[in-house]
Amino acid sequence: MPNFDLPRRLAAEALGTALLVATVVGSGIMAESLTKDVALALLGNTLPTGAILVVLITILGPISGAHFNPVVSLVFALRRELAPRDALLYVAAQVAGGIAGTVMAHAMFALPLVDASLKVRTGGAQWLAEAVAAFGLVATILAGIRFNRSAVPWLVGLYITAAYWFTASTSFANPAVAIARSMTNTFSGIRPADLPGFIAAETCGAIVAMIFMGWLLHGGGKAITKEAHP
Amino acid sequence: MPNFDLPRRLAAEALGTALLVATVVGSGIMAESLTKDVALALLGNTLPTGAILVVLITILGPISGAHFNPVVSLVFALRRELAPRDALLYVAAQVAGGIAGTVMAHAMFALPLVDASLKVRTGGAQWLAEAVAAFGLVATILAGIRFNRSAVPWLVGLYITAAYWFTASTSFANPAVAIARSMTNTFSGIRPADLPGFIAAETCGAIVAMIFMGWLLHGGGKAITKEAHP
Amino acid sequence: MPNFDLPRRLAAEALGTALLVATVVGSGIMAESLTKDVALALLGNTLPTGAILVVLITILGPISGAHFNPVVSLVFALRRELAPRDALLYVAAQVAGGIAGTVMAHAMFALPLVDASLKVRTGGAQWLAEAVAAFGLVATILAGIRFNRSAVPWLVGLYITAAYWFTASTSFANPAVAIARSMTNTFSGIRPADLPGFIAAETCGAIVAMIFMGWLLHGGGKAITKEAHP
Amino acid sequence: MPNFDLPRRLAAEALGTALLVATVVGSGIMAESLTKDVALALLGNTLPTGAILVVLITILGPISGAHFNPVVSLVFALRRELAPRDALLYVAAQVAGGIAGTVMAHAMFALPLVDASLKVRTGGAQWLAEAVAAFGLVATILAGIRFNRSAVPWLVGLYITAAYWFTASTSFANPAVAIARSMTNTFSGIRPADLPGFIAAETCGAIVAMIFMGWLLHGGGKAITKEAHP
């Protein structure tokens, strides 16, 4: 499938991450500006994020795989499904795209283009939440590819919709998105100083998921690849 | 596929745009009348719009292509997938249908049938938002058709669900709908004087998307057209 | 397909209408008891209704066609796709099931089992709204069956999700459900005296849709029946 | 299909129930901490639960059947589709997984790992609600498997989305989840003393559904198993 050339694949990763971050940051700004109820603001942040993920993974997945996330690219590199050099370029495209997404959201809402976040997100409970969030995301992707590849866009969109609420950290689960969100002092921001803890926790969760799902999915005969559904 | 005759295709464009606008305007009136929380009103405007788009594109797409949007018809005309004369007639049907949609919504809510909006929506940030909104819409449609045609109704519904929140303009992304919305002085309205800026921005965003996606989607071998999913 | 015997088909119509009404009435009671914001209550009424429709039409459609609605059965009878006698029995099962649904909802919420509604819903704007609601419902069903039969449960669920908000009447669009809702003096109720206007408007809207869609869908060569999607 | 070995099947049941309970409990804690509006909190509890069910049943169903629920395993055992010994082990895995889910949610939100609930949920109306909830769940699963197996994850997620609102008990419908929820003194909790009533009602509802659907689905010729959709 990945017979698109590398420039197009990198462009897809950058564009997808940019639109994902623009949605996360932009909908957070919109929501926060319209209500004082924080649960409602989170809802106004959740639904657009889940929705855009379904769209972006469907339309860009056939080009680049639609990782939009360094820990996902890392997992595929460790599984030898992505060349190490390509993985590094993917991560660079994701980080650059993510930052462009924050800038784009700020420009649309007439805010300074970048503005370091002051929102504290740190401590063991938050790190555990990020590890759980990344574990679930990688488990969803690996099992989804194994059992029902065409449903993966929906599975990821729905997983993140849930994880925004069931993890105490609202489920960043993505180092590129976390870096981009450190540059917005709005609803979805994270203090730059808190990035290392988040990124380390996300990486741990992803690797544990890769190992555990490697065991869980090993067996059961040949893959069921033709099943069509939502 | 478009072996329906022109009158039926135009009727489908007019009916679809009318129901789309009736939903946007009507749900805005309903939401605004039931709550003082603007985020909640926007949610009550977003969900019906996203839902009706999935329905309308599924049931009218096989007849007319379900554009409901002049910039979409423009893009297909520029790609030589729609004859210029048909494109002009499509646009006329969309505009007429859209206005009928506003009138229908007003009649259902016992309001004056047309009422010019006083809601100011102008300035560079709003225009950028409209350009981004139209860019994303056209990118979604073109890539969706390329990779997973049967998912297009869902992709457009989900994209607009997200774009209502992540663009500062709540994503009109549609000149016919914008014109129709200039005739309602309710939640979803736009001042008639602000139409030219919106329409210009939407057109620019759509054309940039057409050019960019023309490059991005060029390659990757033959289209994957048979994949079935949600 | 309808090779289930008549008792099972009638049981499916009664069960489906009962669960539909229990959802409409029950979620209205729940929502109203938890919030003072009416838009939020309507949202808490809308999402369960849309969701249960997808479920009920999917699981009971193969047995009875999943009409759950006298005007839908009327349309199929007029199109000679349902025998007149069966249509009458369907309507009886729907009305009986609907009333059982109200009783069941009241029992679950520890309310008197039936309680005539005092909620006024009358006048030309409301009737227009009901006609539009039924028009859209029947148009959705007929075009959905024509172009993408397997998507019909989703189309109906999404259509009603939208119509709860864009019609001024919150889209009853169903005489059996309207009768059942006249027996609950809660969020979703309707005054018994207002039933005739609603039922007449719904019937008109449904018949206009049948005629209009009969024209619109006539043409386009053979049906596209195998397309699989969400 | 169930050609995964027993340890993997039990691991799938435990993991799925853990993530389900973590979502129910975690999103309840999140929602309650962000708003004073109980309807909004229930919405913030509902959407993640419905979403994660679609994900978990899709990704773990091919391994274990994705019961995550003792009454579902009981029904399959009574139908002789699951060996009695396996059913007992399934239930043990579900209960253990559920408790782990509560502990995980508490750890992510920095709460004491277990904390007996004080929330009273008892009485005939609540028990009726649980019986109805379990009836609907089992009916959905059995008819879904019969008519459209690939849609079952969506059907269950949508059913529970509706049942959270239309049943007075917010639809536990699951003894393993109920036990796990007795260990959290937060939004989604249930007093341990109220467990027996809930579990008995759920079991009754499930068995009535099994018997009724056994009759309703008997007939109609051979199963329609190949239909693909959302």
PDB file of C-alpha atoms in Angstrom, chain A residues 83-181:
ATOM      1  CA  ALA A  83      12.459   2.041   8.185  1.00  0.00           C
ATOM      2  CA  PRO A  84      14.356   3.839  10.977  1.00  0.00           C
ATOM      3  CA  ARG A  85      15.236   6.736   8.694  1.00  0.00           C
ATOM      4  CA  ASP A  86      11.647   7.127   7.589  1.00  0.00           C
ATOM      5  CA  ALA A  87      10.523   7.016  11.211  1.00  0.00           C
ATOM      6  CA  LEU A  88      12.819   9.908  12.064  1.00  0.00           C
ATOM      7  CA  LEU A  89      11.525  11.907   9.130  1.00  0.00           C
ATOM      8  CA  TYR A  90       7.952  11.074  10.110  1.00  0.00           C
ATOM      9  CA  VAL A  91       8.582  12.395  13.619  1.00  0.00           C
ATOM     10  CA  ALA A  92      10.115  15.581  12.248  1.00  0.00           C
ATOM     11  CA  ALA A  93       7.131  16.110   9.956  1.00  0.00           C
ATOM     12  CA  GLN A  94       4.734  15.452  12.825  1.00  0.00           C
ATOM     13  CA  VAL A  95       6.415  17.934  15.157  1.00  0.00           C
ATOM     14  CA  ALA A  96       6.651  20.605  12.471  1.00  0.00           C
ATOM     15  CA  GLY A  97       3.065  20.010  11.402  1.00  0.00           C
ATOM     16  CA  GLY A  98       1.847  20.127  14.984  1.00  0.00           C
ATOM     17  CA  ILE A  99       3.492  23.483  15.611  1.00  0.00           C
ATOM     18  CA  ALA A 100       2.009  24.803  12.376  1.00  0.00           C
ATOM     19  CA  GLY A 101      -1.376  23.637  13.651  1.00  0.00           C
ATOM     20  CA  THR A 102      -1.073  25.701  16.807  1.00  0.00           C
ATOM     21  CA  VAL A 103       0.004  28.730  14.782  1.00  0.00           C
ATOM     22  CA  MET A 104      -2.912  28.251  12.395  1.00  0.00           C
ATOM     23  CA  ALA A 105      -5.429  27.984  15.241  1.00  0.00           C
ATOM     24  CA  HIS A 106      -4.039  31.109  16.885  1.00  0.00           C
ATOM     25  CA  ALA A 107      -4.183  33.015  13.596  1.00  0.00           C
ATOM     26  CA  MET A 108      -7.819  32.015  13.045  1.00  0.00           C
ATOM     27  CA  PHE A 109      -8.740  33.244  16.515  1.00  0.00           C
ATOM     28  CA  ALA A 110      -6.631  36.404  16.216  1.00  0.00           C
ATOM     29  CA  LEU A 111      -4.266  35.452  19.039  1.00  0.00           C
ATOM     30  CA  PRO A 112      -0.468  35.862  19.180  1.00  0.00           C
ATOM     31  CA  LEU A 113       0.894  33.109  16.930  1.00  0.00           C
ATOM     32  CA  VAL A 114       2.711  31.298  19.736  1.00  0.00           C
ATOM     33  CA  ASP A 115       2.307  31.756  23.473  1.00  0.00           C
ATOM     34  CA  ALA A 116       3.937  29.419  25.966  1.00  0.00           C
ATOM     35  CA  SER A 117       1.388  27.644  28.135  1.00  0.00           C
ATOM     36  CA  LEU A 118       1.226  28.176  31.876  1.00  0.00           C
ATOM     37  CA  LYS A 119      -1.024  25.153  32.515  1.00  0.00           C
ATOM     38  CA  VAL A 120       0.569  22.786  35.018  1.00  0.00           C
ATOM     39  CA  ARG A 121       0.219  19.134  34.112  1.00  0.00           C
ATOM     40  CA  THR A 122       2.616  17.045  36.142  1.00  0.00           C
ATOM     41  CA  GLY A 123       2.920  14.407  38.861  1.00  0.00           C
ATOM     42  CA  GLY A 124       2.595  10.662  39.104  1.00  0.00           C
ATOM     43  CA  ALA A 125      -1.155  10.496  38.541  1.00  0.00           C
ATOM     44  CA  GLN A 126      -0.920  12.538  35.347  1.00  0.00           C
ATOM     45  CA  TRP A 127       1.991  10.413  34.107  1.00  0.00           C
ATOM     46  CA  LEU A 128       0.086   7.225  34.847  1.00  0.00           C
ATOM     47  CA  ALA A 129      -2.866   8.657  32.931  1.00  0.00           C
ATOM     48  CA  GLU A 130      -0.674   9.412  29.921  1.00  0.00           C
ATOM     49  CA  ALA A 131       0.841   5.922  30.021  1.00  0.00           C
ATOM     50  CA  VAL A 132      -2.635   4.374  30.142  1.00  0.00           C
ATOM     51  CA  ALA A 133      -3.800   6.668  27.329  1.00  0.00           C
ATOM     52  CA  ALA A 134      -0.907   5.685  25.067  1.00  0.00           C
ATOM     53  CA  PHE A 135      -1.268   2.011  25.993  1.00  0.00           C
ATOM     54  CA  GLY A 136      -4.888   2.057  24.944  1.00  0.00           C
ATOM     55  CA  LEU A 137      -4.181   3.960  21.747  1.00  0.00           C
ATOM     56  CA  VAL A 138      -1.458   1.576  20.591  1.00  0.00           C
ATOM     57  CA  ALA A 139      -3.495  -1.472  21.621  1.00  0.00           C
ATOM     58  CA  THR A 140      -6.427  -0.124  19.622  1.00  0.00           C
ATOM     59  CA  ILE A 141      -4.290   0.485  16.545  1.00  0.00           C
ATOM     60  CA  LEU A 142      -2.489  -2.863  16.602  1.00  0.00           C
ATOM     61  CA  ALA A 143      -5.591  -4.956  17.245  1.00  0.00           C
ATOM     62  CA  GLY A 144      -7.622  -2.849  14.836  1.00  0.00           C
ATOM     63  CA  ILE A 145      -5.106  -3.454  12.037  1.00  0.00           C
ATOM     64  CA  ARG A 146      -5.085  -7.145  12.886  1.00  0.00           C
ATOM     65  CA  PHE A 147      -8.838  -7.717  12.930  1.00  0.00           C
ATOM     66  CA  ASN A 148     -10.527  -4.927  11.018  1.00  0.00           C
ATOM     67  CA  ARG A 149      -8.186  -2.595   9.191  1.00  0.00           C
ATOM     68  CA  SER A 150     -10.904  -0.515   7.550  1.00  0.00           C
ATOM     69  CA  ALA A 151     -12.397   0.329  10.955  1.00  0.00           C
ATOM     70  CA  VAL A 152      -9.179   1.827  12.329  1.00  0.00           C
ATOM     71  CA  PRO A 153     -10.128   5.476  11.652  1.00  0.00           C
ATOM     72  CA  TRP A 154     -13.335   5.000  13.628  1.00  0.00           C
ATOM     73  CA  LEU A 155     -11.621   3.048  16.392  1.00  0.00           C
ATOM     74  CA  VAL A 156      -9.009   5.734  16.954  1.00  0.00           C
ATOM     75  CA  GLY A 157     -11.568   8.548  16.864  1.00  0.00           C
ATOM     76  CA  LEU A 158     -13.794   6.750  19.350  1.00  0.00           C
ATOM     77  CA  TYR A 159     -10.893   5.729  21.568  1.00  0.00           C
ATOM     78  CA  ILE A 160      -9.698   9.310  21.887  1.00  0.00           C
ATOM     79  CA  THR A 161     -13.275  10.492  22.493  1.00  0.00           C
ATOM     80  CA  ALA A 162     -13.380   8.153  25.488  1.00  0.00           C
ATOM     81  CA  ALA A 163      -9.836   8.831  26.646  1.00  0.00           C
ATOM     82  CA  TYR A 164     -10.373  12.597  26.841  1.00  0.00           C
ATOM     83  CA  TRP A 165     -12.699  11.789  29.737  1.00  0.00           C
ATOM     84  CA  PHE A 166     -11.468   8.638  31.424  1.00  0.00           C
ATOM     85  CA  THR A 167      -7.828   9.658  31.789  1.00  0.00           C
ATOM     86  CA  ALA A 168      -7.027  12.381  34.306  1.00  0.00           C
ATOM     87  CA  SER A 169      -4.758  14.083  31.746  1.00  0.00           C
ATOM     88  CA  THR A 170      -7.408  14.276  29.010  1.00  0.00           C
ATOM     89  CA  SER A 171      -5.238  11.910  26.990  1.00  0.00           C
ATOM     90  CA  PHE A 172      -2.577  13.735  25.047  1.00  0.00           C
ATOM     91  CA  ALA A 173      -1.046  10.348  24.176  1.00  0.00           C
ATOM     92  CA  ASN A 174       1.093  11.998  21.503  1.00  0.00           C
ATOM     93  CA  PRO A 175       4.460  13.752  21.931  1.00  0.00           C
ATOM     94  CA  ALA A 176       4.137  15.848  18.751  1.00  0.00           C
ATOM     95  CA  VAL A 177       0.743  17.094  19.822  1.00  0.00           C
ATOM     96  CA  ALA A 178       2.037  17.712  23.345  1.00  0.00           C
ATOM     97  CA  ILE A 179       4.896  19.863  22.007  1.00  0.00           C
ATOM     98  CA  ALA A 180       2.468  21.837  19.850  1.00  0.00           C
ATOM     99  CA  ARG A 181       0.108  22.278  22.796  1.00  0.00           C
TER     100      ARG A 181
END
